[in-house]
XYZ file of C-alpha atoms in Angstrom:
668
model
C -56.742 25.606 -29.619
C -55.835 28.562 -27.415
C -59.492 29.500 -27.092
C -60.391 25.889 -26.253
C -57.779 25.926 -23.492
C -58.703 29.345 -22.107
C -60.490 28.887 -18.740
C -62.186 32.277 -19.237
C -64.072 30.967 -22.282
C -67.447 29.340 -21.416
C -67.199 25.551 -21.219
C -69.444 24.496 -24.092
C -67.904 27.262 -26.192
C -64.512 25.681 -25.493
C -65.783 22.378 -26.895
C -66.990 24.220 -30.001
C -63.534 25.744 -30.483
C -62.092 22.218 -30.360
C -64.582 21.311 -33.089
C -63.421 24.268 -35.200
C -59.802 23.206 -34.668
C -60.600 19.645 -35.754
C -62.474 20.844 -38.854
C -59.614 23.173 -39.833
C -57.086 20.359 -39.444
C -59.212 18.052 -41.614
C -59.284 20.670 -44.384
C -55.535 21.226 -43.987
C -54.937 17.532 -44.657
C -57.440 17.304 -47.515
C -55.908 20.254 -49.329
C -52.349 21.091 -48.200
C -51.059 17.677 -47.166
C -52.724 16.041 -50.173
C -50.944 18.525 -52.440
C -47.578 17.755 -50.814
C -48.198 14.024 -51.207
C -48.969 14.492 -54.904
C -45.718 16.460 -55.303
C -43.805 13.767 -53.445
C -45.065 11.140 -55.889
C -43.468 12.920 -58.865
C -39.757 12.778 -59.608
C -39.522 16.526 -60.163
C -41.529 17.264 -57.021
C -39.327 15.065 -54.844
C -36.151 16.885 -55.847
C -37.376 20.454 -56.303
C -37.033 22.494 -53.071
C -40.089 24.332 -51.774
C -40.053 27.691 -50.004
C -37.950 27.458 -46.850
C -35.609 24.888 -48.356
C -37.901 21.913 -47.725
C -38.563 19.111 -50.146
C -42.062 17.561 -49.995
C -40.872 14.547 -47.987
C -38.929 16.595 -45.399
C -41.845 19.004 -45.047
C -44.301 16.125 -44.587
C -42.022 14.720 -41.897
C -41.847 18.065 -40.075
C -45.617 18.510 -40.279
C -46.194 14.988 -38.988
C -44.183 15.751 -35.827
C -46.135 18.963 -35.274
C -49.495 17.244 -35.850
C -48.658 14.528 -33.301
C -47.852 17.173 -30.688
C -51.060 19.007 -31.510
C -53.107 15.816 -31.314
C -51.730 15.126 -27.857
C -52.648 18.662 -26.824
C -56.130 18.217 -28.329
C -56.692 15.044 -26.316
C -55.432 16.637 -23.117
C -57.672 19.674 -23.650
C -60.749 17.605 -24.468
C -60.460 15.501 -21.320
C -59.778 18.581 -19.181
C -62.970 20.182 -20.492
C -64.971 17.006 -19.814
C -63.638 16.965 -16.266
C -64.645 20.590 -15.786
C -68.084 19.865 -17.255
C -68.557 17.042 -14.752
C -68.192 19.625 -11.987
C -71.160 21.384 -13.626
C -73.132 18.105 -13.595
C -72.749 17.587 -17.343
C -71.484 14.121 -18.237
C -70.530 12.619 -21.586
C -71.080 8.933 -20.857
C -70.639 5.730 -22.851
C -72.762 2.613 -23.288
C -71.288 0.962 -20.186
C -72.360 3.825 -17.903
C -76.058 3.914 -18.772
C -78.823 3.406 -16.241
C -81.577 0.918 -17.094
C -83.884 3.811 -17.934
C -81.280 5.280 -20.268
C -80.664 1.897 -21.912
C -84.352 1.640 -22.680
C -84.316 5.156 -24.133
C -81.288 4.260 -26.296
C -82.942 1.091 -27.580
C -86.029 3.047 -28.638
C -83.878 5.821 -30.152
C -81.854 3.271 -32.084
C -84.961 1.530 -33.427
C -86.703 4.720 -34.580
C -83.879 7.110 -35.542
C -80.573 5.310 -36.097
C -81.387 1.841 -37.391
C -83.257 2.968 -40.546
C -80.128 4.912 -41.555
C -77.561 2.148 -40.966
C -76.038 0.060 -43.750
C -73.552 -2.444 -42.223
C -70.958 -3.697 -44.722
C -69.473 -7.174 -44.394
C -65.794 -7.231 -45.402
C -64.852 -10.162 -47.608
C -61.258 -10.841 -48.557
C -62.130 -11.651 -52.157
C -64.627 -8.830 -52.673
C -63.736 -5.204 -53.287
C -64.769 -2.902 -50.465
C -67.555 -0.465 -51.404
C -66.359 3.128 -51.569
C -66.150 4.828 -48.163
C -66.412 8.628 -48.499
C -64.638 10.888 -46.068
C -66.560 13.377 -43.963
C -67.906 10.429 -41.965
C -66.856 8.383 -38.991
C -66.899 4.590 -39.226
C -66.958 1.689 -36.819
C -64.794 -1.314 -37.645
C -66.294 -4.518 -36.238
C -64.550 -7.814 -35.494
C -66.668 -10.910 -34.718
C -64.759 -13.919 -33.382
C -66.216 -17.449 -33.292
C -65.175 -20.513 -31.326
C -62.196 -21.112 -33.620
C -59.566 -18.468 -34.273
C -60.076 -18.769 -38.015
C -63.808 -18.220 -37.656
C -63.593 -14.432 -37.835
C -65.800 -11.913 -39.631
C -65.168 -8.235 -40.187
C -67.677 -5.472 -40.852
C -67.918 -1.706 -41.194
C -70.705 0.558 -39.991
C -70.906 4.123 -41.211
C -72.135 6.434 -38.450
C -75.000 8.417 -40.003
C -74.810 12.212 -40.060
C -77.783 14.481 -40.581
C -79.783 17.092 -38.708
C -82.347 14.365 -37.981
C -79.648 12.084 -36.596
C -77.233 14.221 -34.504
C -73.899 12.909 -33.250
C -74.699 13.813 -29.635
C -77.910 12.670 -27.938
C -79.201 14.149 -24.697
C -80.354 11.341 -22.405
C -83.081 11.320 -19.767
C -81.213 12.164 -16.577
C -81.651 12.792 -12.900
C -82.739 16.226 -11.743
C -80.005 18.887 -12.055
C -77.883 16.516 -14.134
C -77.282 16.310 -17.895
C -76.117 13.044 -19.468
C -75.035 13.053 -23.125
C -73.913 10.151 -25.280
C -72.175 9.851 -28.652
C -74.336 8.162 -31.272
C -71.352 5.817 -31.715
C -71.997 4.389 -28.271
C -75.688 3.784 -28.880
C -74.604 1.717 -31.902
C -72.093 -0.094 -29.691
C -74.875 -0.818 -27.190
C -76.993 -2.344 -29.953
C -74.204 -4.145 -31.795
C -75.573 -7.639 -31.025
C -78.951 -6.621 -32.444
C -77.313 -5.351 -35.634
C -75.464 -8.641 -36.248
C -78.029 -11.020 -34.760
C -77.823 -13.259 -37.814
C -74.212 -14.226 -37.108
C -72.889 -16.640 -34.509
C -69.859 -15.394 -32.562
C -68.398 -15.654 -29.083
C -67.001 -12.117 -28.899
C -67.407 -8.873 -30.784
C -65.337 -5.696 -30.657
C -66.063 -2.275 -32.141
C -63.452 0.405 -32.943
C -63.843 3.779 -34.634
C -61.848 5.041 -37.599
C -61.964 8.004 -39.958
C -60.680 8.412 -43.522
C -59.234 11.633 -44.914
C -59.206 11.854 -48.719
C -57.545 14.132 -51.238
C -60.045 16.949 -51.858
C -58.449 18.271 -55.052
C -61.071 19.113 -57.645
C -59.787 17.784 -60.951
C -61.575 17.978 -64.266
C -60.643 17.203 -67.839
C -59.583 19.624 -70.577
C -62.416 18.796 -72.944
C -63.052 22.129 -74.690
C -66.526 20.965 -75.731
C -67.648 21.002 -72.086
C -68.644 24.105 -70.160
C -67.021 24.998 -66.839
C -70.344 24.074 -65.200
C -70.165 20.568 -66.680
C -66.506 20.152 -65.724
C -67.038 21.293 -62.137
C -70.116 19.076 -61.815
C -68.077 16.068 -62.913
C -65.185 17.114 -60.705
C -67.418 17.306 -57.620
C -68.661 13.793 -58.341
C -65.106 12.540 -58.774
C -63.838 14.294 -55.640
C -65.684 11.830 -53.413
C -63.462 9.183 -55.002
C -60.274 11.004 -54.004
C -57.347 8.904 -52.866
C -57.131 8.284 -49.111
C -54.229 10.156 -47.538
C -54.745 9.254 -43.885
C -56.723 6.955 -41.624
C -57.184 7.837 -37.958
C -58.116 4.832 -35.883
C -58.775 3.758 -32.322
C -55.359 2.657 -31.037
C -57.128 -0.258 -29.302
C -58.166 -1.650 -32.698
C -56.945 -5.250 -33.215
C -54.016 -5.472 -35.637
C -55.813 -7.863 -37.977
C -58.794 -5.500 -38.315
C -56.474 -2.532 -38.949
C -54.508 -4.571 -41.487
C -57.539 -5.571 -43.542
C -58.887 -1.984 -43.496
C -55.612 -0.449 -44.677
C -55.245 -3.093 -47.376
C -58.801 -2.616 -48.635
C -58.420 1.185 -48.600
C -55.104 1.064 -50.462
C -52.995 2.785 -47.811
C -49.399 1.969 -48.643
C -47.248 3.494 -45.905
C -47.173 3.637 -42.120
C -47.107 7.454 -42.288
C -50.699 7.334 -43.538
C -51.843 5.689 -40.293
C -52.604 7.839 -37.252
C -53.516 6.070 -33.992
C -56.046 8.008 -31.959
C -58.649 7.642 -29.248
C -62.113 6.114 -29.033
C -63.918 8.907 -30.907
C -63.117 10.610 -34.226
C -64.724 13.225 -36.497
C -64.481 15.669 -33.611
C -65.544 18.580 -35.778
C -69.010 17.498 -34.613
C -68.152 19.199 -31.305
C -69.210 22.413 -33.067
C -72.761 21.061 -32.737
C -72.539 19.935 -29.114
C -75.981 20.323 -27.471
C -76.571 23.803 -26.038
C -78.061 22.432 -22.842
C -76.744 25.238 -20.623
C -76.904 28.711 -22.199
C -74.866 30.040 -19.274
C -71.944 27.923 -20.518
C -72.012 29.641 -23.915
C -71.327 33.228 -24.905
C -74.430 35.337 -24.446
C -76.090 36.138 -27.768
C -75.802 39.838 -28.582
C -78.751 41.276 -30.429
C -77.540 43.128 -33.544
C -77.876 46.900 -33.388
C -80.038 48.366 -36.147
C -78.185 50.993 -38.138
C -79.547 54.396 -37.085
C -80.247 55.398 -40.718
C -82.005 52.166 -41.726
C -85.408 52.160 -40.064
C -87.814 49.201 -40.204
C -90.348 49.244 -43.059
C -88.750 52.239 -44.748
C -86.810 52.653 -47.985
C -83.123 51.760 -47.816
C -82.576 53.010 -51.368
C -83.843 56.433 -50.337
C -81.307 56.579 -47.489
C -78.397 55.467 -49.707
C -79.376 58.149 -52.238
C -78.597 60.780 -49.621
C -75.433 59.336 -48.041
C -73.124 56.337 -47.908
C -74.055 53.695 -45.329
C -71.488 51.495 -43.566
C -72.375 48.171 -41.905
C -70.230 46.029 -39.632
C -71.648 42.542 -39.114
C -72.558 40.962 -36.736
C -72.813 44.180 -34.714
C -75.283 45.336 -37.376
C -77.881 42.863 -38.674
C -77.325 41.212 -42.044
C -81.070 41.671 -42.444
C -80.305 45.228 -43.627
C -78.626 43.761 -46.711
C -81.516 41.317 -47.269
C -83.975 44.214 -47.005
C -81.934 46.158 -49.582
C -82.239 43.276 -52.062
C -85.911 42.720 -51.292
C -86.699 46.382 -51.850
C -84.812 46.352 -55.151
C -86.716 43.202 -56.153
C -90.144 44.869 -55.892
C -89.384 48.542 -56.599
C -91.024 49.237 -60.015
C -88.277 51.709 -60.950
C -85.434 49.211 -60.415
C -84.476 47.740 -63.783
C -81.524 45.448 -63.056
C -79.554 43.766 -60.273
C -76.020 42.381 -60.594
C -74.368 40.344 -57.833
C -71.409 38.017 -57.214
C -72.069 34.901 -55.105
C -69.217 32.908 -53.571
C -70.670 31.112 -50.527
C -74.347 31.382 -49.625
C -76.569 29.803 -46.998
C -78.156 26.467 -47.843
C -81.654 27.979 -47.748
C -80.583 31.401 -48.905
C -82.690 34.526 -48.410
C -80.346 36.262 -50.858
C -81.186 33.794 -53.628
C -84.896 34.036 -52.783
C -84.739 37.821 -53.194
C -82.956 37.492 -56.557
C -85.561 35.015 -57.805
C -88.294 37.380 -56.663
C -86.638 40.192 -58.628
C -86.566 38.070 -61.790
C -90.236 37.185 -61.344
C -90.975 40.914 -61.061
C -89.422 41.492 -64.473
C -86.015 42.796 -63.410
C -82.893 41.859 -65.300
C -80.941 39.814 -62.751
C -77.357 38.787 -63.486
C -75.618 36.535 -60.959
C -71.971 35.499 -61.056
C -71.909 32.158 -59.216
C -68.370 31.090 -58.354
C -68.365 27.358 -58.991
C -64.840 26.940 -57.658
C -65.533 28.014 -54.044
C -63.809 25.106 -52.300
C -66.166 22.659 -50.546
C -69.168 24.722 -51.701
C -69.050 23.645 -55.354
C -71.940 21.224 -55.043
C -74.222 23.760 -53.385
C -73.286 26.406 -55.957
C -74.147 23.983 -58.759
C -77.576 23.456 -57.180
C -78.058 27.209 -56.810
C -77.104 27.701 -60.467
C -79.820 25.240 -61.504
C -82.384 26.918 -59.258
C -81.596 30.461 -60.432
C -81.641 29.504 -64.104
C -84.974 27.719 -63.748
C -86.441 30.909 -62.303
C -85.253 33.140 -65.168
C -82.078 34.555 -63.628
C -79.085 34.989 -65.930
C -76.191 33.066 -64.363
C -72.585 33.535 -65.435
C -69.436 31.784 -64.253
C -65.805 32.827 -64.055
C -62.969 31.550 -66.215
C -61.343 28.251 -65.233
C -58.119 29.895 -64.043
C -59.705 32.920 -62.348
C -61.760 32.690 -59.168
C -64.220 35.511 -58.399
C -63.955 36.298 -54.696
C -65.268 39.891 -54.741
C -68.437 40.732 -52.769
C -70.258 43.281 -54.886
C -73.798 44.219 -55.887
C -75.054 46.785 -58.375
C -78.664 47.962 -58.615
C -79.775 50.147 -61.528
C -82.865 52.286 -60.997
C -84.617 54.637 -63.416
C -84.850 58.064 -61.757
C -85.653 61.447 -63.275
C -85.146 60.223 -66.810
C -81.746 58.699 -66.145
C -80.164 55.547 -64.788
C -79.148 55.796 -61.113
C -76.745 53.186 -59.754
C -76.575 51.835 -56.208
C -73.563 49.736 -55.206
C -72.680 47.499 -52.302
C -69.070 46.449 -51.697
C -68.288 44.062 -48.861
C -65.631 41.928 -47.240
C -67.773 38.859 -46.482
C -70.004 36.372 -48.233
C -73.690 36.989 -48.869
C -74.593 34.370 -46.309
C -77.033 35.161 -43.517
C -75.795 32.236 -41.408
C -72.090 33.073 -41.312
C -72.871 36.810 -41.056
C -73.958 36.179 -37.454
C -70.501 34.856 -36.464
C -68.112 36.486 -38.989
C -67.039 40.087 -38.432
C -67.303 41.780 -41.841
C -67.780 45.194 -43.458
C -70.261 46.361 -46.065
C -70.596 49.728 -47.814
C -73.659 51.073 -49.653
C -72.937 53.989 -51.981
C -74.280 55.903 -54.970
C -70.967 57.673 -55.626
C -70.866 58.016 -59.420
C -67.214 57.102 -59.837
C -67.414 54.043 -57.575
C -70.690 52.763 -59.032
C -69.305 53.171 -62.565
C -66.264 51.126 -61.533
C -68.523 48.425 -60.051
C -70.478 48.374 -63.311
C -67.201 47.914 -65.200
C -66.258 44.988 -62.931
C -69.483 43.277 -63.969
C -68.782 44.106 -67.634
C -65.389 42.443 -67.196
C -66.992 39.366 -65.613
C -69.431 39.099 -68.515
C -66.713 39.799 -71.133
C -63.530 38.398 -69.638
C -61.537 39.008 -72.802
C -61.852 42.783 -72.293
C -59.841 44.934 -69.880
C -61.275 47.963 -68.101
C -59.710 50.902 -66.305
C -60.856 51.679 -62.774
C -60.656 55.203 -61.393
C -61.514 54.502 -57.747
C -61.652 50.777 -56.992
C -58.640 48.541 -56.493
C -59.406 45.495 -58.637
C -57.346 42.339 -58.979
C -55.855 40.533 -60.809
C -54.751 43.422 -63.030
C -54.472 46.556 -60.886
C -54.657 45.836 -57.150
C -51.075 44.680 -56.592
C -49.737 47.665 -58.506
C -51.861 50.101 -56.473
C -51.012 48.588 -53.077
C -47.333 48.703 -54.046
C -47.694 52.355 -55.053
C -49.428 53.214 -51.770
C -46.634 51.562 -49.750
C -43.949 53.296 -51.841
C -45.732 56.600 -51.260
C -45.259 56.116 -47.506
C -41.607 55.158 -48.020
C -40.994 58.386 -49.956
C -42.688 60.476 -47.252
C -40.688 58.824 -44.450
C -37.386 59.373 -46.271
C -38.261 63.074 -46.554
C -38.829 63.212 -42.803
C -42.597 63.483 -43.046
C -45.136 61.497 -41.029
C -45.765 58.112 -42.621
C -47.754 55.101 -41.481
C -49.588 52.011 -42.720
C -52.333 50.356 -40.680
C -53.657 47.129 -42.163
C -56.073 44.423 -41.080
C -56.594 41.217 -43.077
C -56.984 37.478 -42.678
C -53.559 36.498 -43.982
C -50.301 38.132 -45.013
C -48.264 35.702 -47.105
C -47.363 37.501 -50.341
C -43.584 37.691 -50.643
C -43.503 40.923 -52.682
C -45.826 42.806 -50.319
C -43.800 41.581 -47.319
C -40.549 42.809 -48.906
C -42.162 46.208 -49.539
C -43.302 46.402 -45.901
C -39.768 45.555 -44.761
C -38.472 48.331 -47.016
C -41.040 50.708 -45.532
C -40.008 49.782 -41.989
C -36.351 50.428 -42.789
C -37.329 53.826 -44.212
C -39.045 54.706 -40.908
C -42.708 54.086 -41.791
C -44.793 53.159 -38.725
C -46.622 49.901 -39.537
C -49.353 48.274 -37.459
C -50.811 44.972 -38.664
C -53.812 42.975 -37.424
C -53.495 39.572 -39.112
C -55.887 36.883 -37.896
C -54.373 33.869 -39.642
C -51.184 33.098 -41.539
C -48.540 35.810 -41.212
C -45.248 35.204 -43.016
C -43.857 38.610 -42.066
C -41.539 38.694 -39.050
C -42.179 41.918 -37.083
C -39.978 43.752 -34.570
C -36.790 42.166 -35.894
C -33.530 44.083 -36.344
C -32.644 45.333 -38.919
C -35.552 44.530 -41.248
C -38.763 45.272 -39.358
C -38.184 47.310 -36.204
C -41.033 49.664 -37.146
C -43.547 46.839 -37.677
C -45.863 45.547 -34.956
C -48.334 42.756 -35.590
C -51.155 41.198 -33.588
C -53.890 38.613 -34.143
C -57.368 38.612 -32.611
C -59.316 35.390 -32.111
C -62.604 35.654 -30.227
C -66.236 34.599 -30.418
C -66.652 36.235 -33.854
C -64.328 35.245 -36.691
C -62.376 38.340 -37.725
C -62.900 38.427 -41.490
C -62.895 42.112 -42.502
C -60.065 43.680 -44.527
C -59.051 47.287 -43.912
C -56.066 49.296 -45.202
C -55.149 52.813 -43.986
C -52.310 54.863 -45.501
C -51.135 58.214 -44.089
C -50.820 59.879 -47.519
C -49.138 63.006 -46.118
C -51.955 63.552 -43.612
C -54.813 63.072 -46.098
C -55.495 59.440 -45.238
C -56.422 56.952 -47.929
C -58.646 54.217 -46.509
C -59.699 51.066 -48.357
C -61.863 48.081 -47.419
C -62.704 45.032 -49.484
C -62.457 41.313 -50.130
C -58.702 40.844 -50.648
C -56.026 39.600 -48.290
C -52.358 40.295 -48.894
C -51.860 36.857 -50.433
C -50.565 35.996 -53.895
C -53.800 34.210 -54.789
C -55.892 37.293 -53.959
C -53.665 39.722 -55.821
C -52.832 37.606 -58.882
C -55.383 34.819 -59.410
C -58.721 36.166 -58.200
C -61.148 38.934 -58.990
C -61.117 41.022 -55.810
C -62.485 44.491 -55.141
C -61.398 47.057 -52.554
C -63.153 50.397 -52.351
C -61.909 53.755 -51.079
C -63.844 55.196 -48.159
C -64.729 58.779 -49.062
C -67.440 59.608 -46.517
C -65.921 61.566 -43.611
C -68.069 59.971 -40.907
C -67.377 56.415 -42.113
C -63.641 57.199 -42.279
C -63.773 58.182 -38.595
C -65.676 54.988 -37.725
C -63.117 52.785 -39.486
C -60.236 54.627 -37.838
C -61.898 54.095 -34.465
C -62.550 50.436 -35.353
C -58.877 49.806 -36.095
C -57.614 51.344 -32.877
C -60.206 49.662 -30.684
C -58.900 46.390 -32.076
C -55.283 47.504 -31.853
C -55.651 48.136 -28.096
C -57.307 44.785 -27.369
C -55.546 43.288 -24.346
C -57.868 40.342 -23.689
C -58.191 38.441 -26.981
C -55.249 39.839 -28.952
C -52.087 37.783 -29.473
C -48.663 39.157 -30.254
C -47.249 37.955 -33.585
C -43.771 38.515 -32.193
C -40.523 36.883 -33.342
C -40.963 34.259 -30.592
C -43.718 32.660 -32.754
C -45.693 31.713 -29.620
C -48.862 33.783 -30.220
C -48.804 34.900 -26.594
C -51.787 36.831 -25.249
C -51.370 40.578 -24.862
C -52.280 41.349 -21.241
C -53.164 44.731 -19.703
C -50.151 46.704 -18.544
C -50.034 47.918 -14.912
C -52.720 50.577 -14.518
C -54.212 49.801 -17.944
C -57.902 48.949 -18.190
C -58.830 45.628 -19.799
C -60.227 45.996 -23.313
C -61.885 43.214 -25.275
C -62.312 44.682 -28.740
C -65.406 42.743 -29.835
C -67.246 43.839 -26.698
C -65.942 47.410 -27.028
C -67.050 47.582 -30.665
C -70.567 46.469 -29.757
C -70.692 49.244 -27.145
C -69.290 51.736 -29.667
C -71.957 50.967 -32.279
C -74.623 51.057 -29.571
C -73.434 54.518 -28.610
C -73.421 55.682 -32.236
C -76.969 54.403 -32.654
C -78.208 56.237 -29.576
C -76.665 59.566 -30.592
C -77.989 59.672 -34.164
């Protein structure tokens, strides 16, 4: 929301940030609010206090007040952006503002693109309403005849697909851009849709349903996890409605029949809104003016990884560190493709959590299997909202001869690791990749993540043992170098923090520098408070949820914390410990959250290469000194921007990092 309101952010980019905000709020309701509502429906849940002293009903009430404030701010921001866009001759218009030429265009567009995808539903009091899935926007229709009792109601689902976008660019005058919601083209053509009915007036009002997204499946031991998840995905679409957002101009009788048919039982489940809903579609607003978007930065090729040359040969000589999207994800794709065709490569192991819909990674793995390699893929079926795609990918991989394994029901595999085994000089040589982000070429262009290629014998043996654990989950393995959850990572992070506490109490230099997405684990937070009170210097870069309160006497005076939100989503995890001057540096897939430390398979690797250690140290402090896009996570809880001090040069870390990697590339 801050980025959407920032006048320094390009206009269309600001609309996209509003779309991201809307999408995040939808997921918050589908998962968090739905969970609270389920708790509130149980006797034990209603009486058992949650963290912070709330009960489910009091927490729902507090959240509702906050959401209403945020919705008002959203509306204000959206209209302010539209007003600013009008000054740039970009207009989002409705069906009543069309020229005759534009009306003709809309009629043709409706006939060829929209109409074939519409299925109007007539609401009958005595007939059960067909299931309405969430993830869509709907139009409620009221047709009124000459007598008040002569009323019909209908529902139109607004289609969503790449062939039928929500926003349509209209033919416009020179130097002007007119854009219309698909909703309004349907409104324009509403008489044509219901031509078979006789009515004197017709009104159309949008609404959106949010459903419980919990994935539930039965305990039938005769079914595999794959079968249970497949059934659960099918059942999820039938989740109970938890909220309906509707046009506040909707007639009361239309709203009443919708809520009754949908089974909404309380006023708290109704949220009056504006004319348009499903505003996550703003993420796909037409890019009609590139100057009103962030300029696309071309990724910088890693100086060691030259086009049409062996990546395996380079990794054999030295570790290679990548930071997406400053470096191209294509380097990783090329690594897999080379392994897929190299006659000396015998096997490839990989964990997949979220992949692109048309995945180059999966294509490379299939190619490897067709070339006779042993390919073992852990597909995490429980990656929320990606279960269906992962089921499809499982089918595809298995059909092509790839061995697919899945995690245990109560253990999610979130690690980002690859192991390639190659026959060299009469022995088996292992190549490992350990990352912080998903193997997804689409998100890699907008998520800031790390990746490490290494042939270090100790690390590659540990990676191999992680895969042995995944294939034999009843066995435990010891890891000499990697931090692996759920069995060892918490213990090791605790030891590393205690090591700094001991050093500080002896008067030695002690510090902890950490960057992750979220810091919510109570035990880690208590340890960091203890470290602060012992005199350990602690700097934290936490993008999302941070339950630690920094700079607060007497518990956390030595702790400073910031968040960075910019054009790339900060997704990398980095942990630096002083270790009496011999720094220990780790990067990997885990946040400091209970779920990452206790209920997931996560992997963090030590950074042993001297040059990469320097790069990561530089990375952290470039981000730490950001005074353009950094926010202070201070006790005020306002997320205020950190501005340059008098005489201090402005520093935007994502721009500075691009320049830094460009400089490194030029000097190699």
